[in-house]
Coordinates of C-alpha atoms in Angstrom, one line a residue:
Chain Z
M1 CA 0.4 -0.3 -0.2
I2 CA 2.5 2.6 0.9
E3 CA 4.5 1.2 -2.2
F4 CA 1.7 2.1 -4.0
L5 CA 1.1 5.7 -3.0
K6 CA 5.6 6.0 -3.5
R7 CA 4.0 4.7 -7.4
L8 CA 1.2 6.8 -7.6
L9 CA 3.1 10.3 -6.1
R10 CA 5.7 10.0 -8.0
T11 CA 3.8 11.2 -11.2
P12 CA 3.4 14.3 -11.8
Q13 CA 0.0 13.7 -12.5
G14 CA -0.5 11.3 -9.2
A15 CA 0.6 14.4 -6.8
I16 CA -0.7 17.2 -8.5
G17 CA -4.4 15.2 -8.8
V18 CA -3.6 13.8 -5.2
T19 CA -3.2 17.2 -4.2
L20 CA -6.4 18.6 -5.6
V21 CA -8.5 15.7 -4.5
A22 CA -7.1 16.2 -0.7
L23 CA -8.1 19.6 -0.9
V24 CA -12.0 18.1 -2.8
L25 CA -12.0 16.6 0.5
V26 CA -11.2 18.6 3.6
A27 CA -14.2 21.1 1.8
V28 CA -16.6 19.2 1.5
V29 CA -16.0 17.1 5.3
L30 CA -15.4 20.8 6.9
G31 CA -16.9 23.4 4.9
P32 CA -19.4 24.1 6.8
T33 CA -17.3 25.2 9.5
L34 CA -14.5 26.6 7.7
A35 CA -16.5 28.8 5.9
P36 CA -15.9 31.9 7.5
H37 CA -19.4 33.8 6.5
D38 CA -23.4 31.9 6.2
P39 CA -23.7 31.1 2.5
E40 CA -27.6 32.6 3.4
A41 CA -26.7 35.5 5.0
L42 CA -28.1 38.5 3.0
S43 CA -26.4 42.5 2.8
P44 CA -27.6 44.9 0.4
L45 CA -24.6 47.6 1.4
A46 CA -22.0 44.6 0.3
R47 CA -22.9 43.9 -3.2
Y48 CA -20.5 43.1 -6.0
K49 CA -17.3 43.4 -3.8
G50 CA -13.9 42.3 -4.8
P51 CA -12.1 40.2 -2.7
S52 CA -11.2 41.8 0.8
T53 CA -9.6 40.4 3.9
A54 CA -13.3 39.7 4.8
F55 CA -14.3 38.0 1.9
W56 CA -11.8 35.9 0.6
L57 CA -13.5 35.9 -3.0
G58 CA -15.9 38.2 -2.6
T59 CA -19.4 39.1 -2.9
D60 CA -22.1 38.0 -5.3
Q61 CA -25.2 39.4 -6.0
Y62 CA -27.3 39.6 -3.4
G63 CA -23.8 40.0 -1.2
R64 CA -23.2 36.6 0.3
D65 CA -20.4 35.6 0.7
I66 CA -18.6 33.4 -2.5
F67 CA -15.9 32.0 -0.4
S68 CA -18.4 30.8 1.8
R69 CA -20.6 29.3 -0.6
L70 CA -18.1 27.6 -2.4
L71 CA -17.3 25.7 0.1
I72 CA -21.0 24.5 1.3
G73 CA -21.8 23.7 -2.5
A74 CA -17.9 21.8 -2.3
R75 CA -21.0 18.9 -0.5
A76 CA -24.3 19.4 -2.6
T77 CA -21.3 18.6 -6.4
V78 CA -19.0 16.2 -5.1
T79 CA -20.7 13.9 -2.5
M80 CA -23.7 13.9 -5.3
A81 CA -21.2 13.4 -8.2
V82 CA -18.8 10.8 -6.6
F83 CA -22.7 9.0 -5.6
A84 CA -23.9 8.7 -8.8
T85 CA -20.5 7.9 -9.9
I86 CA -20.7 5.0 -8.1
V87 CA -24.1 3.7 -8.7
G88 CA -22.8 3.4 -11.7
T89 CA -20.6 2.0 -12.4
L90 CA -21.5 -0.5 -9.8
I91 CA -24.6 -1.3 -11.7
G92 CA -22.4 -1.2 -15.2
A93 CA -20.0 -3.7 -13.2
I94 CA -22.8 -6.3 -13.0
V95 CA -23.8 -6.4 -16.2
G96 CA -21.0 -6.4 -17.9
T97 CA -19.1 -8.9 -15.9
A98 CA -22.0 -11.2 -16.3
S99 CA -21.9 -10.4 -19.5
A100 CA -18.7 -11.5 -20.7
F101 CA -19.9 -14.7 -18.0
M102 CA -22.7 -15.8 -20.0
G103 CA -20.8 -15.3 -23.5
G104 CA -21.8 -16.5 -26.8
R105 CA -25.6 -15.3 -27.7
A106 CA -26.2 -13.8 -24.7
D107 CA -23.3 -11.8 -24.6
E108 CA -23.8 -10.5 -27.7
F109 CA -27.7 -9.0 -27.8
I110 CA -26.1 -6.8 -24.2
M111 CA -23.8 -6.0 -25.4
R112 CA -25.9 -4.5 -28.5
T113 CA -28.7 -3.2 -26.6
I114 CA -26.1 -1.0 -24.4
D115 CA -24.4 -0.4 -28.2
A116 CA -27.8 1.2 -28.2
V117 CA -28.4 2.7 -25.4
M118 CA -25.5 4.6 -25.7
S119 CA -26.3 6.0 -28.9
I120 CA -28.6 8.8 -26.3
P121 CA -25.7 10.9 -25.3
S122 CA -25.4 10.6 -22.0
L123 CA -27.0 14.1 -21.4
L124 CA -29.5 14.0 -23.6
F125 CA -30.1 11.0 -21.5
A126 CA -30.0 12.9 -18.0
L127 CA -32.6 14.7 -18.6
L128 CA -35.3 13.1 -19.9
I129 CA -34.7 10.7 -17.0
V130 CA -35.0 13.9 -14.1
N131 CA -37.5 15.4 -16.2
L132 CA -39.7 12.1 -16.1
L133 CA -38.8 11.9 -11.7
G134 CA -38.6 16.6 -11.2
S135 CA -36.1 18.4 -10.7
S136 CA -34.3 17.5 -7.4
T137 CA -30.9 17.2 -6.6
I138 CA -31.4 13.0 -5.4
N139 CA -33.3 12.5 -9.6
A140 CA -30.2 15.0 -10.6
L141 CA -28.4 11.6 -9.4
V142 CA -30.6 9.0 -10.2
A143 CA -30.6 10.2 -14.0
V144 CA -26.1 10.8 -13.8
A145 CA -26.6 7.4 -12.3
I146 CA -27.8 5.6 -14.6
A147 CA -26.9 7.5 -17.9
F148 CA -22.2 6.7 -17.2
A149 CA -23.9 3.0 -16.5
P150 CA -23.7 1.2 -20.0
G151 CA -20.4 2.9 -20.5
M152 CA -19.1 1.1 -17.2
A153 CA -21.0 -1.8 -18.3
R154 CA -18.9 -2.1 -22.0
I155 CA -15.2 -1.3 -20.1
T156 CA -16.4 -4.3 -17.4
R157 CA -17.0 -6.6 -19.9
S158 CA -13.6 -5.8 -21.4
V159 CA -11.7 -6.0 -18.6
A160 CA -13.6 -9.5 -17.7
L161 CA -13.6 -10.5 -21.1
A162 CA -10.1 -11.3 -20.1
V163 CA -10.2 -12.8 -17.1
R164 CA -12.6 -15.1 -18.2
K165 CA -10.3 -17.1 -19.4
Q166 CA -7.9 -17.0 -16.3
D167 CA -7.5 -20.6 -14.9
Y168 CA -9.1 -20.4 -12.2
V169 CA -12.2 -19.4 -12.7
N170 CA -12.6 -22.3 -15.3
A171 CA -11.5 -24.2 -11.8
A172 CA -14.9 -22.7 -10.1
I173 CA -16.6 -23.9 -12.9
A174 CA -15.2 -27.1 -13.1
R175 CA -15.7 -27.2 -8.8
G176 CA -19.2 -26.0 -10.2
E177 CA -20.5 -23.3 -8.1
G178 CA -23.1 -21.7 -9.7
S179 CA -23.2 -18.3 -11.9
S180 CA -23.1 -15.6 -9.0
Y181 CA -21.1 -17.5 -7.5
I182 CA -18.6 -17.0 -9.9
V183 CA -19.9 -14.5 -11.1
M184 CA -19.2 -12.1 -8.1
R185 CA -16.2 -13.8 -5.9
E186 CA -14.0 -15.5 -8.4
M187 CA -15.1 -12.4 -11.7
L188 CA -14.9 -8.8 -9.7
P189 CA -12.3 -8.9 -7.5
N190 CA -10.2 -9.4 -10.4
V191 CA -11.4 -6.8 -12.7
I192 CA -12.0 -3.8 -10.0
A193 CA -8.3 -2.2 -10.9
P194 CA -9.2 -1.0 -14.5
I195 CA -12.3 0.1 -13.2
V196 CA -11.1 2.3 -10.2
V197 CA -9.6 4.1 -12.6
E198 CA -12.1 5.3 -15.7
M199 CA -14.6 5.5 -12.0
T200 CA -12.2 7.9 -10.5
I201 CA -12.3 9.7 -14.5
R202 CA -15.3 9.4 -14.9
V203 CA -16.1 11.5 -11.5
S204 CA -15.2 15.1 -13.3
F205 CA -17.3 14.1 -15.8
A206 CA -20.3 13.5 -13.5
V207 CA -19.5 17.2 -11.8
M208 CA -19.7 18.8 -14.5
L209 CA -22.6 17.5 -15.4
F210 CA -24.0 16.9 -12.8
A211 CA -23.6 21.7 -12.8
T212 CA -24.2 21.7 -16.1
L213 CA -27.8 20.0 -15.3
S214 CA -28.0 23.1 -12.7
F215 CA -27.7 25.2 -14.8
L216 CA -30.3 23.9 -17.3
G217 CA -32.5 24.9 -14.3
L218 CA -33.4 20.9 -13.8
G219 CA -30.8 19.7 -10.5
A220 CA -30.5 21.8 -7.9
Q221 CA -32.6 24.5 -7.1
P222 CA -32.7 28.1 -5.0
P223 CA -30.5 29.1 -3.0
A224 CA -28.8 25.6 -3.5
A225 CA -25.0 26.8 -3.1
E226 CA -24.3 24.3 -6.5
W227 CA -21.9 25.7 -8.6
G228 CA -23.6 25.0 -11.8
L229 CA -26.5 26.4 -10.3
M230 CA -24.0 29.1 -8.7
V231 CA -22.7 29.8 -12.3
S232 CA -26.3 29.8 -13.7
E233 CA -27.2 32.9 -10.8
A234 CA -24.3 34.5 -12.1
R235 CA -25.2 35.1 -16.0
R236 CA -27.1 38.0 -15.4
Y237 CA -25.3 39.5 -13.6
M238 CA -21.7 39.5 -15.0
H239 CA -21.2 42.3 -16.7
L240 CA -21.3 43.9 -12.8
S241 CA -18.8 41.7 -11.5
A242 CA -17.4 39.2 -13.1
G243 CA -16.2 37.2 -9.9
I244 CA -19.8 35.7 -9.4
L245 CA -18.5 33.4 -12.3
I246 CA -15.5 33.3 -12.0
W247 CA -14.5 31.2 -9.2
P248 CA -17.7 29.3 -9.3
S249 CA -16.5 27.7 -12.3
A250 CA -12.7 27.9 -11.4
A251 CA -13.8 25.1 -9.3
I252 CA -15.6 22.9 -11.2
A253 CA -12.4 23.3 -13.2
I254 CA -10.5 22.3 -10.0
V255 CA -12.4 19.3 -9.3
A256 CA -12.5 17.9 -13.2
V257 CA -9.1 18.7 -13.5
G258 CA -7.7 16.8 -9.9
F259 CA -10.4 13.9 -11.0
N260 CA -8.8 13.3 -14.2
L261 CA -5.0 14.1 -13.3
L262 CA -5.5 11.2 -10.4
G263 CA -7.4 8.9 -12.5
D264 CA -4.2 8.5 -14.8
G265 CA -2.0 9.1 -11.8
L266 CA -3.8 6.2 -10.8
R267 CA -3.4 4.2 -14.4
D268 CA 0.3 5.2 -14.0
A269 CA 0.8 3.2 -11.0
L270 CA -1.2 0.5 -11.1
N271 CA 0.6 -1.3 -14.6
P272 CA 3.5 0.6 -15.1
R273 CA 5.2 0.5 -18.6
T274 CA 8.5 1.4 -20.3
Chain H
M1 CA -14.8 -5.3 -46.3
S2 CA -17.7 -8.1 -47.2
P3 CA -21.0 -6.9 -48.6
N4 CA -22.4 -9.6 -45.1
Y5 CA -20.3 -7.1 -42.8
I6 CA -21.9 -3.9 -44.1
L7 CA -25.3 -5.2 -44.3
K8 CA -25.2 -6.3 -40.4
R9 CA -24.0 -3.1 -39.4
L10 CA -27.5 -2.1 -40.8
M11 CA -29.3 -4.3 -39.3
M12 CA -27.5 -2.7 -35.9
I13 CA -28.5 0.5 -36.6
V14 CA -32.1 -0.8 -37.1
Y15 CA -32.2 -2.9 -33.7
T16 CA -30.3 0.4 -32.1
L17 CA -33.8 2.5 -33.1
F18 CA -35.6 0.0 -32.6
V19 CA -34.5 0.7 -28.3
V20 CA -34.5 3.7 -28.1
S21 CA -37.8 3.9 -29.3
L22 CA -39.2 1.5 -26.2
I23 CA -36.5 3.2 -23.9
V24 CA -38.1 7.2 -25.9
F25 CA -41.7 5.8 -25.1
A26 CA -41.8 3.8 -22.0
I27 CA -40.2 7.6 -20.5
T28 CA -42.6 9.7 -22.6
Q29 CA -45.7 7.2 -20.9
V30 CA -44.3 7.1 -17.2
L31 CA -43.9 11.4 -17.5
P32 CA -46.5 12.1 -15.3
A33 CA -47.8 14.9 -17.8
D34 CA -51.5 13.9 -19.7
A35 CA -51.9 14.7 -23.1
A36 CA -55.6 15.7 -23.2
V37 CA -55.6 17.7 -19.8
M38 CA -52.2 19.7 -21.6
M39 CA -54.5 20.7 -24.4
L40 CA -57.1 21.7 -23.0
G41 CA -56.7 23.5 -19.2
E42 CA -56.9 22.4 -16.3
N43 CA -60.8 23.4 -16.3
A44 CA -62.3 21.1 -18.9
T45 CA -64.5 18.8 -18.6
D46 CA -64.8 15.1 -17.9
E47 CA -66.8 14.2 -21.5
A48 CA -64.5 16.3 -23.2
L49 CA -61.1 15.4 -21.6
N50 CA -62.1 11.3 -22.9
A51 CA -63.4 12.1 -26.2
L52 CA -59.9 13.5 -27.1
R53 CA -58.4 11.2 -25.5
Q54 CA -60.4 9.0 -27.6
S55 CA -59.5 10.4 -30.4
M56 CA -55.6 10.4 -29.4
G57 CA -56.0 6.8 -29.5
L58 CA -55.1 7.2 -24.6
D59 CA -57.3 5.0 -24.3
A60 CA -55.1 2.3 -25.7
P61 CA -53.7 -0.9 -23.7
I62 CA -50.1 0.8 -23.8
W63 CA -48.6 -2.2 -26.8
A64 CA -51.5 -1.0 -29.0
Q65 CA -50.0 2.6 -28.2
Y66 CA -46.7 1.6 -29.5
G67 CA -47.1 0.0 -31.6
H68 CA -49.6 2.7 -32.9
W69 CA -46.6 4.8 -32.8
L70 CA -44.4 3.0 -34.7
G71 CA -46.0 2.6 -37.2
S72 CA -47.3 6.3 -38.1
L73 CA -43.2 6.4 -37.5
L74 CA -42.7 4.0 -40.2
Q75 CA -44.4 5.7 -42.5
G76 CA -42.5 9.0 -41.6
D77 CA -45.4 10.5 -39.4
F78 CA -43.8 12.1 -36.6
G79 CA -47.1 12.7 -34.9
T80 CA -48.0 16.1 -33.9
S81 CA -46.7 18.9 -31.5
L82 CA -48.8 18.9 -28.4
R83 CA -46.4 22.9 -27.8
T84 CA -47.9 24.3 -31.1
G85 CA -50.4 22.1 -33.0
Q86 CA -47.8 22.1 -35.7
P87 CA -46.1 18.3 -37.5
V88 CA -42.9 17.9 -35.6
G89 CA -41.0 15.9 -38.2
P90 CA -40.3 19.0 -40.5
I91 CA -39.3 21.3 -37.8
M92 CA -36.8 18.8 -35.8
F93 CA -35.2 18.5 -39.2
E94 CA -34.6 21.4 -40.0
A95 CA -33.7 22.7 -36.4
L96 CA -31.0 19.3 -37.7
G97 CA -29.7 21.1 -40.1
R98 CA -28.6 24.3 -38.3
S99 CA -27.4 21.6 -35.4
L100 CA -25.8 19.6 -38.4
L101 CA -23.7 22.7 -39.4
L102 CA -22.7 23.6 -35.9
A103 CA -21.4 20.0 -35.4
V104 CA -19.8 19.5 -39.2
L105 CA -17.3 22.5 -38.0
S106 CA -17.1 22.1 -35.0
I107 CA -15.5 18.8 -36.0
G108 CA -13.1 20.5 -38.5
L109 CA -11.9 23.2 -36.6
M110 CA -11.7 20.4 -34.4
L111 CA -9.3 18.2 -37.4
V112 CA -7.3 21.2 -38.0
L113 CA -5.9 21.5 -34.4
A114 CA -6.2 18.6 -32.8
I115 CA -3.6 16.5 -35.1
P116 CA -0.8 18.8 -35.2
L117 CA -1.2 19.5 -31.2
G118 CA -0.7 15.7 -30.7
I119 CA 1.7 15.1 -32.9
I120 CA 4.4 17.7 -31.8
A121 CA 3.4 16.5 -27.7
A122 CA 4.4 12.8 -29.5
I123 CA 7.7 14.1 -30.8
R124 CA 8.4 15.6 -27.9
R125 CA 7.3 13.2 -25.2
G126 CA 8.4 15.4 -22.1
K127 CA 9.9 18.0 -23.7
V128 CA 8.0 21.6 -22.7
A129 CA 5.3 21.5 -26.0
D130 CA 4.8 18.2 -24.6
M131 CA 4.1 20.0 -20.6
V132 CA 2.0 22.9 -22.5
V133 CA -0.1 20.5 -24.6
S134 CA -1.5 17.8 -21.7
L135 CA -1.8 20.5 -19.3
V136 CA -3.3 23.0 -22.3
S137 CA -6.1 19.7 -23.2
Y138 CA -6.5 18.7 -19.0
A139 CA -7.6 22.8 -19.2
G140 CA -10.9 21.6 -22.0
V141 CA -11.5 18.3 -20.9
S142 CA -12.5 19.9 -17.7
L143 CA -14.3 22.6 -18.6
P144 CA -18.0 22.0 -19.1
E145 CA -19.1 23.9 -22.2
F146 CA -21.7 26.4 -20.2
V147 CA -18.3 27.4 -18.5
T148 CA -16.0 28.2 -21.5
A149 CA -19.1 29.6 -22.9
T150 CA -20.8 31.5 -20.1
L151 CA -16.6 33.1 -20.4
A152 CA -16.6 33.1 -23.9
V153 CA -19.5 35.9 -23.9
L154 CA -18.3 37.9 -20.7
F155 CA -14.9 38.6 -22.2
F156 CA -15.1 39.2 -26.3
A157 CA -19.1 39.9 -26.2
D158 CA -19.6 42.2 -23.3
L159 CA -15.8 43.4 -22.4
M160 CA -14.2 43.5 -25.8
K161 CA -17.4 43.3 -28.2
W162 CA -15.8 41.5 -30.8
L163 CA -18.6 39.1 -31.5
P164 CA -22.3 39.6 -31.1
P165 CA -23.2 37.8 -27.8
T166 CA -25.5 35.1 -29.0
G167 CA -28.1 34.4 -31.3
Y168 CA -28.3 32.7 -35.3
V169 CA -28.2 34.8 -38.6
P170 CA -28.5 32.2 -41.6
L171 CA -25.9 31.7 -44.3
T172 CA -28.1 32.1 -46.7
E173 CA -29.2 35.7 -45.8
N174 CA -26.3 36.9 -44.5
F175 CA -22.6 34.9 -44.8
V176 CA -21.1 37.4 -42.5
D177 CA -22.5 38.0 -39.9
G178 CA -24.3 34.0 -39.7
I179 CA -20.8 33.5 -39.4
R180 CA -19.5 35.9 -36.8
Y181 CA -22.6 34.4 -34.6
L182 CA -21.0 30.5 -35.1
V183 CA -17.4 31.7 -33.6
L184 CA -18.2 31.4 -30.3
P185 CA -19.8 28.4 -30.6
V186 CA -18.1 26.8 -32.5
C187 CA -15.0 27.2 -30.6
V188 CA -16.6 26.2 -27.1
I189 CA -18.0 22.8 -28.6
S190 CA -14.4 22.0 -29.9
I191 CA -12.0 23.0 -26.9
I192 CA -13.4 19.5 -25.2
L193 CA -13.3 17.7 -27.9
I194 CA -9.5 19.9 -28.9
A195 CA -8.5 18.8 -25.8
H196 CA -9.8 15.2 -26.0
V197 CA -8.5 13.6 -29.4
S198 CA -5.3 15.8 -29.5
R199 CA -4.1 13.1 -26.0
M200 CA -5.2 10.7 -28.2
V201 CA -3.4 11.5 -31.0
R202 CA -0.4 11.8 -29.1
S203 CA -1.2 8.4 -27.2
E204 CA -1.6 6.4 -30.6
L205 CA 2.0 7.9 -32.2
V206 CA 3.9 7.5 -29.1
D207 CA 2.7 3.7 -29.2
V208 CA 3.5 3.5 -33.1
L209 CA 6.9 4.8 -32.3
H210 CA 8.3 2.1 -30.1
T211 CA 7.3 -0.4 -32.7
D212 CA 9.3 -2.7 -35.3
Y213 CA 9.3 -1.1 -38.1
I214 CA 9.7 2.3 -37.2
R215 CA 12.4 1.4 -35.2
A216 CA 13.8 -0.4 -38.8
A217 CA 12.6 2.2 -41.6
R218 CA 14.8 4.0 -39.0
M219 CA 17.8 2.3 -39.4
K220 CA 17.1 2.1 -42.6
G221 CA 18.2 5.6 -43.0
L222 CA 15.1 7.0 -43.7
S223 CA 15.2 11.0 -42.2
G224 CA 12.7 11.8 -39.4
G225 CA 10.6 13.7 -41.3
T226 CA 9.5 11.1 -43.7
V227 CA 9.4 8.1 -41.0
L228 CA 6.5 9.6 -39.2
R229 CA 5.0 10.9 -42.5
R230 CA 5.0 7.5 -44.6
H231 CA 5.5 4.7 -41.8
A232 CA 3.9 6.5 -38.4
L233 CA 1.3 9.0 -38.8
R234 CA -0.4 6.4 -41.0
N235 CA -0.9 3.2 -39.0
A236 CA -1.4 6.6 -35.3
L237 CA -4.1 8.3 -37.0
L238 CA -6.9 5.6 -37.7
P239 CA -7.6 4.5 -34.3
T240 CA -8.4 8.3 -34.9
I241 CA -11.3 7.5 -36.4
T242 CA -12.8 6.0 -33.8
I243 CA -12.5 8.1 -31.3
V244 CA -14.3 10.7 -33.2
A245 CA -16.9 8.7 -34.4
L246 CA -17.6 8.4 -30.1
D247 CA -16.8 11.8 -29.4
V248 CA -20.2 12.5 -31.6
G249 CA -22.5 11.3 -28.5
Y250 CA -20.7 13.8 -26.3
L251 CA -20.4 16.3 -29.1
L252 CA -24.3 16.1 -29.1
G253 CA -24.0 16.9 -25.9
G254 CA -22.5 19.9 -25.5
V255 CA -24.5 20.8 -28.9
I256 CA -27.3 21.2 -26.1
V257 CA -26.0 23.2 -24.2
V258 CA -23.9 25.9 -26.5
E259 CA -27.6 26.2 -28.2
E260 CA -29.3 27.1 -25.0
I261 CA -27.1 29.5 -24.5
F262 CA -26.7 31.5 -27.6
A263 CA -29.7 31.0 -28.0
I264 CA -29.4 28.9 -31.8
P265 CA -32.7 27.0 -32.9
G266 CA -31.1 23.7 -33.6
I267 CA -32.6 20.6 -32.5
G268 CA -30.7 21.1 -29.0
R269 CA -32.9 23.9 -28.3
Q270 CA -35.8 22.4 -29.6
L271 CA -35.0 19.5 -27.7
I272 CA -34.6 21.8 -24.1
V273 CA -38.3 23.1 -24.7
A274 CA -40.0 20.2 -26.2
I275 CA -39.0 18.3 -22.7
Q276 CA -39.6 22.0 -20.6
A277 CA -43.1 21.9 -21.8
R278 CA -43.4 17.7 -21.8
D279 CA -44.8 18.7 -25.6
L280 CA -44.3 14.3 -25.8
P281 CA -44.6 14.0 -29.6
A282 CA -41.2 16.8 -30.3
I283 CA -38.9 14.4 -27.3
Q284 CA -39.7 11.2 -28.6
A285 CA -38.3 12.8 -32.6
G286 CA -35.9 14.7 -30.7
V287 CA -34.4 12.0 -29.8
L288 CA -35.1 9.3 -31.8
I289 CA -33.7 12.2 -34.8
M290 CA -30.5 12.1 -32.1
A291 CA -30.1 8.6 -31.5
A292 CA -30.0 8.0 -34.9
T293 CA -27.5 10.5 -36.1
Y294 CA -25.5 9.1 -33.5
S295 CA -25.3 5.9 -34.9
I296 CA -25.2 6.6 -39.1
V297 CA -21.9 8.6 -38.3
N298 CA -20.1 5.1 -36.3
F299 CA -21.4 3.1 -39.1
V300 CA -19.7 5.1 -41.4
A301 CA -16.7 5.7 -39.6
D302 CA -16.5 2.0 -38.7
I303 CA -17.3 1.6 -42.5
L304 CA -14.0 4.3 -43.2
Y305 CA -11.5 2.4 -40.9
A306 CA -12.3 -1.1 -42.4
W307 CA -11.7 0.0 -46.2
L308 CA -8.7 1.8 -45.3
D309 CA -7.7 -0.5 -42.7
K310 CA -6.6 -3.6 -44.3
R311 CA -5.2 -6.1 -42.3
I312 CA -9.2 -5.7 -40.5
Q313 CA -11.1 -8.7 -42.3
Y314 CA -14.4 -8.5 -41.2
D315 CA -17.0 -11.0 -42.5

């Protein structure tokens, strides 16, 4: 484990990725305690202020402290994205592994169906599902999870196909184990490493997808401090103060870059090549 | 490439559209919106509602409704919009045309920039140029379209006043103005694509440059440029076709957001309006057309790939 961490931190991607993701985790866990101001406290006299010692990143169109809102919003944005990615990955991993295990006609059928589902852009898929269930944070989570599942199933299957040919799986079949036992206990554990890499990178897509849904008015609702929503609300006032637009945008980008880099770092650390 | 392979791929498109039609129909069926109530308003009498439901076939069992819908689809009838009362098909296809213009320009810009960037990064692997390209591409894939679009409008339209902020002018009406309105949307859509594809080109080319046949070509005494042009690029760029085709799915998602922000009357904007108004026939038509576009692009990419790469023998 220590050895692995060392290898992860030796690559520039890994080191920067770990740092950024760690910062984000601090904001998620300690955000409300660290926030210097009440994120929903309006101060009509202090609107559109630039950065100062009192308001580190300035104030927004209602005089709310932007830095506090970003810290609070980290929970809404990042936790949801991670959770949705995990749920989507789990569904995808089970379907993909099962498909690889069954092989033949069933596999062909499942994969062609997944290809078909993937012809609907994931943003559109998420929009449809949110619209079906109603705009709320939880529904956006379900939508993103469902939109991610087919892609993860496809990746898991290709990894699982390689595992399927291994001797220990044949041994389990020869022992007369049931299908669900082989899929869950023999195959899944061995496809986990590449899936974790893919999942980490996907968290950044999830963050962006969530923010986009909120931006389009179908995710978090005002006055929540969700970052996409902050950008959306700032749009009308952006000519008065660019800060209210730039800080939440930067926050989204930092989280996305962080998870992207961490994913690439993990990939290099997990399978050392050249 | 045998005719069999093409036939098989065509069958896949049909299957794809069938699955998508099932999904779309299922989703719109569960949508908590009663088409009859939508058309007549909340205060309509029960008799009027029932009469309308009967005339629209809404009282039939679900599978019969699906069959009826699919039947009219196959005859090219996408239904009538609940919002405007106009036929959905012509409106959606007209909007699709504007979106395709946006998409094609974006892919063009992406190819012009992403491939050279990827090549430079691969040749100068580990040098400053490589670091710069990968930094920029990390930033590119990490900024959602709505962020880059908003920032672009803020900077190029509000602050510098170089370009109009939002809107759309048909190219046939006024070419120069039309282009001026398209610059920002096209740039915004292509950012993520450029970032992604340049990274792919780089990693493919790095892999190819390590192969034995490249080493052999070098030892034969060919100059670096010739090795790159004649041997390496050909093999490294082939997989790019597949990657670009798969990215079209992402592109279509981006088109939705960008059209909404820049007020371009394309299919993405139509879909958002339809989803917000719960205009079921319009949603169904829009999603189907998008999925069909994606399937056809991927079909063409597969055929092109098989045709260019003689090693692949599909049966």
